[in-house]
mmCIF file of C-alpha atoms in Angstrom:
data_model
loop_
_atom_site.group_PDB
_atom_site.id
_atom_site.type_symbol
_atom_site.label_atom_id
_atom_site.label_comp_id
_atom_site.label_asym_id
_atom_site.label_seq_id
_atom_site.Cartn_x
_atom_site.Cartn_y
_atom_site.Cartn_z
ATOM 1 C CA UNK E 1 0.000 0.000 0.000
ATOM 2 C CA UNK E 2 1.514 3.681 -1.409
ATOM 3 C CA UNK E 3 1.962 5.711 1.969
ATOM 4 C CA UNK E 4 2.679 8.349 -0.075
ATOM 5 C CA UNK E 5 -0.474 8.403 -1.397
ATOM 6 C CA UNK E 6 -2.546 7.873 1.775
ATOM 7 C CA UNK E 7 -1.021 10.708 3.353
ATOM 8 C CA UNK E 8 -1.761 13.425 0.375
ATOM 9 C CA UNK E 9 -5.419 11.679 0.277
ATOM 10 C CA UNK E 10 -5.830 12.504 3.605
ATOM 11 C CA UNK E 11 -4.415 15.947 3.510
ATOM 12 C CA UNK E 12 -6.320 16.833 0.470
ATOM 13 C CA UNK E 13 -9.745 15.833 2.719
ATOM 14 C CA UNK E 14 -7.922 17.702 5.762
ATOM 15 C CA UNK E 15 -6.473 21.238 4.825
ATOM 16 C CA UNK E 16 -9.715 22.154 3.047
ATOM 17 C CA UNK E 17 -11.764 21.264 5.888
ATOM 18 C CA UNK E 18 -9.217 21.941 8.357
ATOM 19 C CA UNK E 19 -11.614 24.000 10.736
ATOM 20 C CA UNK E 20 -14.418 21.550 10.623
ATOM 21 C CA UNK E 21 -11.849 18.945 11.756
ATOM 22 C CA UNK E 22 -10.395 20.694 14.372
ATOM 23 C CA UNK E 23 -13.360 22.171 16.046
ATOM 24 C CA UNK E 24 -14.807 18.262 16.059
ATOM 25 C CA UNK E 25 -11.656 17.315 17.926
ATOM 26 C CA UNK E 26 -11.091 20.152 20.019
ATOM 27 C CA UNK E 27 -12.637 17.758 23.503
ATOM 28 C CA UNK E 28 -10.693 14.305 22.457
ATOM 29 C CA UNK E 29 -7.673 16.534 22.094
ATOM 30 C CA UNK E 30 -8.116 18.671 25.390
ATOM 31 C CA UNK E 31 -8.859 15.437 27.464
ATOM 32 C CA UNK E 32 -6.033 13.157 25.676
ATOM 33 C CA UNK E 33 -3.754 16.826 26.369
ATOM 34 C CA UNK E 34 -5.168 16.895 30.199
ATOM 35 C CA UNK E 35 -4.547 13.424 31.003
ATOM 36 C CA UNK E 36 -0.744 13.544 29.555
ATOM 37 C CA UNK E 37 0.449 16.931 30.505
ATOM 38 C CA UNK E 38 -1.112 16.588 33.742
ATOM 39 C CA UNK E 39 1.560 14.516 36.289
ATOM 40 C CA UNK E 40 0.649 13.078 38.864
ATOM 41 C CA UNK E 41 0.873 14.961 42.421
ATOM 42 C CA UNK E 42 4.860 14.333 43.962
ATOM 43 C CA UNK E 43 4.707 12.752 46.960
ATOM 44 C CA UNK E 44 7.364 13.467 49.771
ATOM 45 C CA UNK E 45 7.484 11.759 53.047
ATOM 46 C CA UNK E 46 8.467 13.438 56.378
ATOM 47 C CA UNK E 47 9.013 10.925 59.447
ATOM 48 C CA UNK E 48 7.379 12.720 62.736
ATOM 49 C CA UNK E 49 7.821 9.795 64.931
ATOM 50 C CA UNK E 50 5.695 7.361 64.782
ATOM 51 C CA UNK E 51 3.195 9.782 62.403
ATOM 52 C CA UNK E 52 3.793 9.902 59.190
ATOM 53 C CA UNK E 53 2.926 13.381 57.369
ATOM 54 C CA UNK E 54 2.609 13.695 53.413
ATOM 55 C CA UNK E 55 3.063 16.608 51.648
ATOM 56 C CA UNK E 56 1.397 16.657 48.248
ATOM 57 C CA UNK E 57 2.462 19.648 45.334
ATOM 58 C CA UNK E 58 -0.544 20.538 43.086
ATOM 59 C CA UNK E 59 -1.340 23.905 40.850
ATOM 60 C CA UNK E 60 -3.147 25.300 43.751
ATOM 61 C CA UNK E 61 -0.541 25.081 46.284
ATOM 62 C CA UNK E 62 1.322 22.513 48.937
ATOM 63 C CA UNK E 63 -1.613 20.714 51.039
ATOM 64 C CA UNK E 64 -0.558 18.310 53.554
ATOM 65 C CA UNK E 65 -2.469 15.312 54.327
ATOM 66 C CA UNK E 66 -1.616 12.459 56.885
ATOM 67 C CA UNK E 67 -2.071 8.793 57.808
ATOM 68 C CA UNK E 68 -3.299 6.394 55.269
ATOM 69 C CA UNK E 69 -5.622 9.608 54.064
ATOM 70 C CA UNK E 70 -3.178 9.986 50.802
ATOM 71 C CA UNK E 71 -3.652 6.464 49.516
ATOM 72 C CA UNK E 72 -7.265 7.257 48.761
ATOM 73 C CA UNK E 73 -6.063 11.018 47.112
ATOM 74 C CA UNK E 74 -4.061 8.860 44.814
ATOM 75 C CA UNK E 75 -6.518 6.410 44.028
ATOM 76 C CA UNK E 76 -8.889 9.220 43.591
ATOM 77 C CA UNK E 77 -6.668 11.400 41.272
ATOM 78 C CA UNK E 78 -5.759 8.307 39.076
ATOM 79 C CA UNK E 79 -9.152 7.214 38.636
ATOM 80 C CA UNK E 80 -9.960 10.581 37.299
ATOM 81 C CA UNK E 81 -6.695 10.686 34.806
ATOM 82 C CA UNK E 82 -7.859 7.075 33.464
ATOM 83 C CA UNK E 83 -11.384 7.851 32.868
ATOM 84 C CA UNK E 84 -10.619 11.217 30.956
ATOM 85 C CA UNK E 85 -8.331 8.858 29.089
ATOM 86 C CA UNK E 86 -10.710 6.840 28.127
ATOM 87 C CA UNK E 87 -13.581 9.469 27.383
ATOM 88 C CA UNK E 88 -10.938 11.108 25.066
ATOM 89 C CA UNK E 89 -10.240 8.267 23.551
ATOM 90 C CA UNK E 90 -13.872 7.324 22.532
ATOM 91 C CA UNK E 91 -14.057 10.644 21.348
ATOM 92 C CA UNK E 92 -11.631 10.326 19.191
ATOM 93 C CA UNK E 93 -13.042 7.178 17.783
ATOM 94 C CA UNK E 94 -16.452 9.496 17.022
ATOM 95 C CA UNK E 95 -14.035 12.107 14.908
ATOM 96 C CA UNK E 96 -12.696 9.045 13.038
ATOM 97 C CA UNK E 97 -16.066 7.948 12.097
ATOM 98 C CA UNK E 98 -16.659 11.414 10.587
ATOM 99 C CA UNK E 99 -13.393 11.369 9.118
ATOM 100 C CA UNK E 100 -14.242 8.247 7.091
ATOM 101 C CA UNK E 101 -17.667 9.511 5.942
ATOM 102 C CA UNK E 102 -15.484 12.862 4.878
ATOM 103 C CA UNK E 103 -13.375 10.644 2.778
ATOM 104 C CA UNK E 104 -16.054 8.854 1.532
ATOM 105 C CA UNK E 105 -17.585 12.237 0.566
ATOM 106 C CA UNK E 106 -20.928 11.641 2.555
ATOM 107 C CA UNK E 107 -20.033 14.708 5.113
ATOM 108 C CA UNK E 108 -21.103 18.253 4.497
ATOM 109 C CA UNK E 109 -18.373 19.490 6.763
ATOM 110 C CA UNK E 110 -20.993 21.767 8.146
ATOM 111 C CA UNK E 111 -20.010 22.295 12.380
ATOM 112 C CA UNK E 112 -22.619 20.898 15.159
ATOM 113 C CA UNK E 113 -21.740 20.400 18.536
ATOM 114 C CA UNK E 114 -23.481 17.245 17.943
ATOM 115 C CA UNK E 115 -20.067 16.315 15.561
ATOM 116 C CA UNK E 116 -18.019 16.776 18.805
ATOM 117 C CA UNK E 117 -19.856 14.082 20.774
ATOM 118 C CA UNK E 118 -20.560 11.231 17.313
ATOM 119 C CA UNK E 119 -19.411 8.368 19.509
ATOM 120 C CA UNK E 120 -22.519 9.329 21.220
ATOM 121 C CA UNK E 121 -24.458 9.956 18.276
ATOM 122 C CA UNK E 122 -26.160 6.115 18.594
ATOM 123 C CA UNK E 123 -25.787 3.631 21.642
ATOM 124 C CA UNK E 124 -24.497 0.851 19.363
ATOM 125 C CA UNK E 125 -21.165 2.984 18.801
ATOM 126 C CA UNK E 126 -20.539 3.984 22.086
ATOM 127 C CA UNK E 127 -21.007 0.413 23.499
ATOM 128 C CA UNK E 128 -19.623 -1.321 20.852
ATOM 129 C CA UNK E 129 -16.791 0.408 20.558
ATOM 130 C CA UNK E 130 -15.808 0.597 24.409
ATOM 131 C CA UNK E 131 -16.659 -3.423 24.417
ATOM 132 C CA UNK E 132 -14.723 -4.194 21.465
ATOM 133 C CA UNK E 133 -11.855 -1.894 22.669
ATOM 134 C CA UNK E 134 -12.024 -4.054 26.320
ATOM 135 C CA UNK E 135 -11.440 -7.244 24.248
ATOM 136 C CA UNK E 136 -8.740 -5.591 21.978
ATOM 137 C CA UNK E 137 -6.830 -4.759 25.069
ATOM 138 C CA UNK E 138 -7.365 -7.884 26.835
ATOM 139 C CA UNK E 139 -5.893 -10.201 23.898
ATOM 140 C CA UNK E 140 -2.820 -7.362 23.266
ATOM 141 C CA UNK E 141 -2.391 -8.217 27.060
ATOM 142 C CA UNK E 142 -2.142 -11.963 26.997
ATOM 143 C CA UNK E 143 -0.158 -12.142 23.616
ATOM 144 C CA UNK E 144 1.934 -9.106 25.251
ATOM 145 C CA UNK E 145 2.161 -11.307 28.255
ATOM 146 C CA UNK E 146 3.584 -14.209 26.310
ATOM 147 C CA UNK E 147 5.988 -12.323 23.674
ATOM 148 C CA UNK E 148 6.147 -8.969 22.795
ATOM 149 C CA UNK E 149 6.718 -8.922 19.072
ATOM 150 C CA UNK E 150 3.128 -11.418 18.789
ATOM 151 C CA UNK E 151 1.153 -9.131 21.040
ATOM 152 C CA UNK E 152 2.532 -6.284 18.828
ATOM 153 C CA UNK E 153 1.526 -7.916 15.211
ATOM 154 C CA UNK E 154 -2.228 -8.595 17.184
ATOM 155 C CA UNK E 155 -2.311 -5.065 18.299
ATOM 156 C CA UNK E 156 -1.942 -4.359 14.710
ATOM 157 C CA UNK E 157 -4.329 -7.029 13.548
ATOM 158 C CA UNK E 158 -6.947 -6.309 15.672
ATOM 159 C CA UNK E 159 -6.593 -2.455 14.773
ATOM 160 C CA UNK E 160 -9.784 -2.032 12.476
ATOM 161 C CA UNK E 161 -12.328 -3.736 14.756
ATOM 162 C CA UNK E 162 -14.001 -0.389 15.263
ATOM 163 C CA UNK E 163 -14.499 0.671 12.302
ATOM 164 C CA UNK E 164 -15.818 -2.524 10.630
ATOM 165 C CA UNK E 165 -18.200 -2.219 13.712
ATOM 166 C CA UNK E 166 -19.460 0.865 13.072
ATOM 167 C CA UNK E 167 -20.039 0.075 9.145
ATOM 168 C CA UNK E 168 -22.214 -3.442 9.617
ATOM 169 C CA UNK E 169 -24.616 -0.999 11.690
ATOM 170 C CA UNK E 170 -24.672 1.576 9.544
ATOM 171 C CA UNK E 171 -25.466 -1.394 6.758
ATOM 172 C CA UNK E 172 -28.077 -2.969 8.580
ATOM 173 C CA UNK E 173 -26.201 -5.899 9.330
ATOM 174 C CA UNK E 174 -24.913 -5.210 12.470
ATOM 175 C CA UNK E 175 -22.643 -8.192 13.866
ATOM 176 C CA UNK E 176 -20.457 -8.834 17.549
ATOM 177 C CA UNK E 177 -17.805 -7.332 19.202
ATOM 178 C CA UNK E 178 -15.577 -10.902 19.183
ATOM 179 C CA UNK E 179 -16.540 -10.964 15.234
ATOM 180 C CA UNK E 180 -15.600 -7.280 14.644
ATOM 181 C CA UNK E 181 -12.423 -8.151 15.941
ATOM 182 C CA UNK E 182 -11.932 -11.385 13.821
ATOM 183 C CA UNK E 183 -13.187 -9.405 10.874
ATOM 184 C CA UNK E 184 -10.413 -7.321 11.614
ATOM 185 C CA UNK E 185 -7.963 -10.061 11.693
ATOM 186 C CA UNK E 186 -9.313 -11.379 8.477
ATOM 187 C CA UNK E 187 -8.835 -7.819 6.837
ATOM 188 C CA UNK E 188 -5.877 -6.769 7.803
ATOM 189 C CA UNK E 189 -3.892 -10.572 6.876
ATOM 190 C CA UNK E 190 -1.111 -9.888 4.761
ATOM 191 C CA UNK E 191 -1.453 -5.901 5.721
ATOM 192 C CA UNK E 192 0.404 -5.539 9.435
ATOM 193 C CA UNK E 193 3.251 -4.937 8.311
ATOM 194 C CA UNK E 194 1.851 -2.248 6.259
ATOM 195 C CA UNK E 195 0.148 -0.521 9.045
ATOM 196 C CA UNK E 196 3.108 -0.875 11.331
ATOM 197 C CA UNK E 197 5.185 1.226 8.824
ATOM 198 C CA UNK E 198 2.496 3.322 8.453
ATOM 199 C CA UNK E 199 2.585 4.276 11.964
ATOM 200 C CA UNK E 200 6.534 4.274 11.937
ATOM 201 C CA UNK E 201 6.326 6.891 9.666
ATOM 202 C CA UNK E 202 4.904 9.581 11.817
ATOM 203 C CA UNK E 203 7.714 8.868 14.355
ATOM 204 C CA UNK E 204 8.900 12.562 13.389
ATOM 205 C CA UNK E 205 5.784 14.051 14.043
ATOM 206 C CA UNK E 206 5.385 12.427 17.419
ATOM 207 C CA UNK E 207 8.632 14.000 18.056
ATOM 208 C CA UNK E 208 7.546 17.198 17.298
ATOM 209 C CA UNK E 209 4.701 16.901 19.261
ATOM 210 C CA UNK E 210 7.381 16.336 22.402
ATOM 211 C CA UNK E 211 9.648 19.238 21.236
ATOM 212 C CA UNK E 212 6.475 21.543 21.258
ATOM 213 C CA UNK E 213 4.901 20.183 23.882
ATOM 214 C CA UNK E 214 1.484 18.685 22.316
ATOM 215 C CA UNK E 215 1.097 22.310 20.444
ATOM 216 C CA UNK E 216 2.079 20.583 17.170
ATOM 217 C CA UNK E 217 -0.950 17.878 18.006
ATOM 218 C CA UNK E 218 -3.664 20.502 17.105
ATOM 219 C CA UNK E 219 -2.764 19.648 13.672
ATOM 220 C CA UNK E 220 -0.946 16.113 13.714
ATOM 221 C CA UNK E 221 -3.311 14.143 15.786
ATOM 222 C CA UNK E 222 -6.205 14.978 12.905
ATOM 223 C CA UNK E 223 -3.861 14.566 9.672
ATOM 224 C CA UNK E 224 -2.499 10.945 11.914
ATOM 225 C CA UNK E 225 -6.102 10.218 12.629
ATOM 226 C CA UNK E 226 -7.262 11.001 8.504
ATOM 227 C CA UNK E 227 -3.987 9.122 7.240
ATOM 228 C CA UNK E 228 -5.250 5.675 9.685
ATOM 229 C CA UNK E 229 -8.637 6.427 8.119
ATOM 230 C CA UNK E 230 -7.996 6.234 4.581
ATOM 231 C CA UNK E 231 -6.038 3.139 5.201
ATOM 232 C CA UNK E 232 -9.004 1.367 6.498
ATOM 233 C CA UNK E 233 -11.236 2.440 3.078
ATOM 234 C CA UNK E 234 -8.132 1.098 0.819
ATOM 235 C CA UNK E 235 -8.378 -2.207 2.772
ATOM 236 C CA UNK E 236 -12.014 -2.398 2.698
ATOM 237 C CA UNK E 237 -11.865 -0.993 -1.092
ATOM 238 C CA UNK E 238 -9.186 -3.502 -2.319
ATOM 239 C CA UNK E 239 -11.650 -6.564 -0.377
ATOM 240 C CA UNK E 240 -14.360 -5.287 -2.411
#
């Protein structure tokens, strides 16, 4: 498969509509940028004999809490960085969606709140794709747990489940989460190698995004996003 030419079909669908795009993303980006910018609280402990005090740095100043008190602040604080992980990351699934019906031409690229929130825009998306993305994760783990370089070439396999998802509902033929994912397998045999290069190639842009600390992802993250788009219609277009 031509990188080349995924990446200028997805710019040529992305500069044009650049706006649209962004303003759709603006809340997956924000959360993804909150829950990575964001560190954790540091945690320094001061032995007071047989207390133990715990001072804890955030934005709005040193507080000090003591005993087993700053076990539940941590739990607390990274329960709140994983779910905004994971509501950014749904979101982001919802712009992809609209990114494949703007490839497919079938958008107006007219702005609507409503575009910001698509994963949302039917229960069988939202659902389906958290579910889907539960198994995905699990089965990375276990191959992961076995060998790395297997639960790598899965991760890649299993990379399309959402989208072939999304497109049996919007046929009428909806089907599972466990067959999404095999359809995925199925559809991307003979192509992981092509995605993993695919995703190699952006290694400079992920580096800018570290040099400029995530202000280069305001534009990456959507021309990424439209690039992995495209390469699921080629896949589903040479299947055809």
């Amino acid at each position: 498969m031509d990188r080349t030419s995924l990446k200028n079909q997805a710019k040529a669908e992305l500069n044009p509509n650049f706006s649209y795009y962004l303003r759709i993303s603006l809340p997956a980006l924000l959360l993804m940028a909150f829950a990575t910018l964001v560190p954790f609280p540091s945690v320094h402990e001061v032995h007071r004999g047989a207390w133990h005090t715990w001072h804890m740095v955030t934005q709005g100043g040193p507080i000090t809490v003591t005993g087993g008190r700053v076990n539940e602040y941590w739990q607390m604080w990274q329960s709140i960085v994983i779910f905004l992980s994971l509501l950014g990351v749904l979101l982001m699934i919802g712009v992809m969606f609209a990114m494949i019906d703007g490839l497919r031409g079938r958008s107006d690229h007219q702005f609507s709140w409503l575009q910001m929130f698509k994963i949302f825009e039917r229960g069988e998306y939202f659902l389906g794709s958290l579910l889907i993305g539960l198994l995905q994760w699990v089965w990375i783990f276990l191959w992961m747990f076995l060998l790395i370089v297997p639960g790598i070439v899965k991760a890649m396999a299993y990379s399309q489940a959402q989208w072939i998802y999304r497109d049996a509902i919007d046929s009428g033929q909806p089907i599972g989460y466990t067959e999404a994912v095999t359809r995925s397998r199925e559809l991307m045999s003979g192509h992981n190698w092509d995605y993993f290069v695919l995703l190699l190639s952006f290694l400079g842009w992920w580096l800018l995004e570290l040099i400029t600390m995530g202000l280069a992802s305001i534009w990456v993250i959507p021309y990424r996003s439209m690039t992995l788009a495209n390469f699921y219609l080629k896949l589903t277009e040479e299947q055809a």
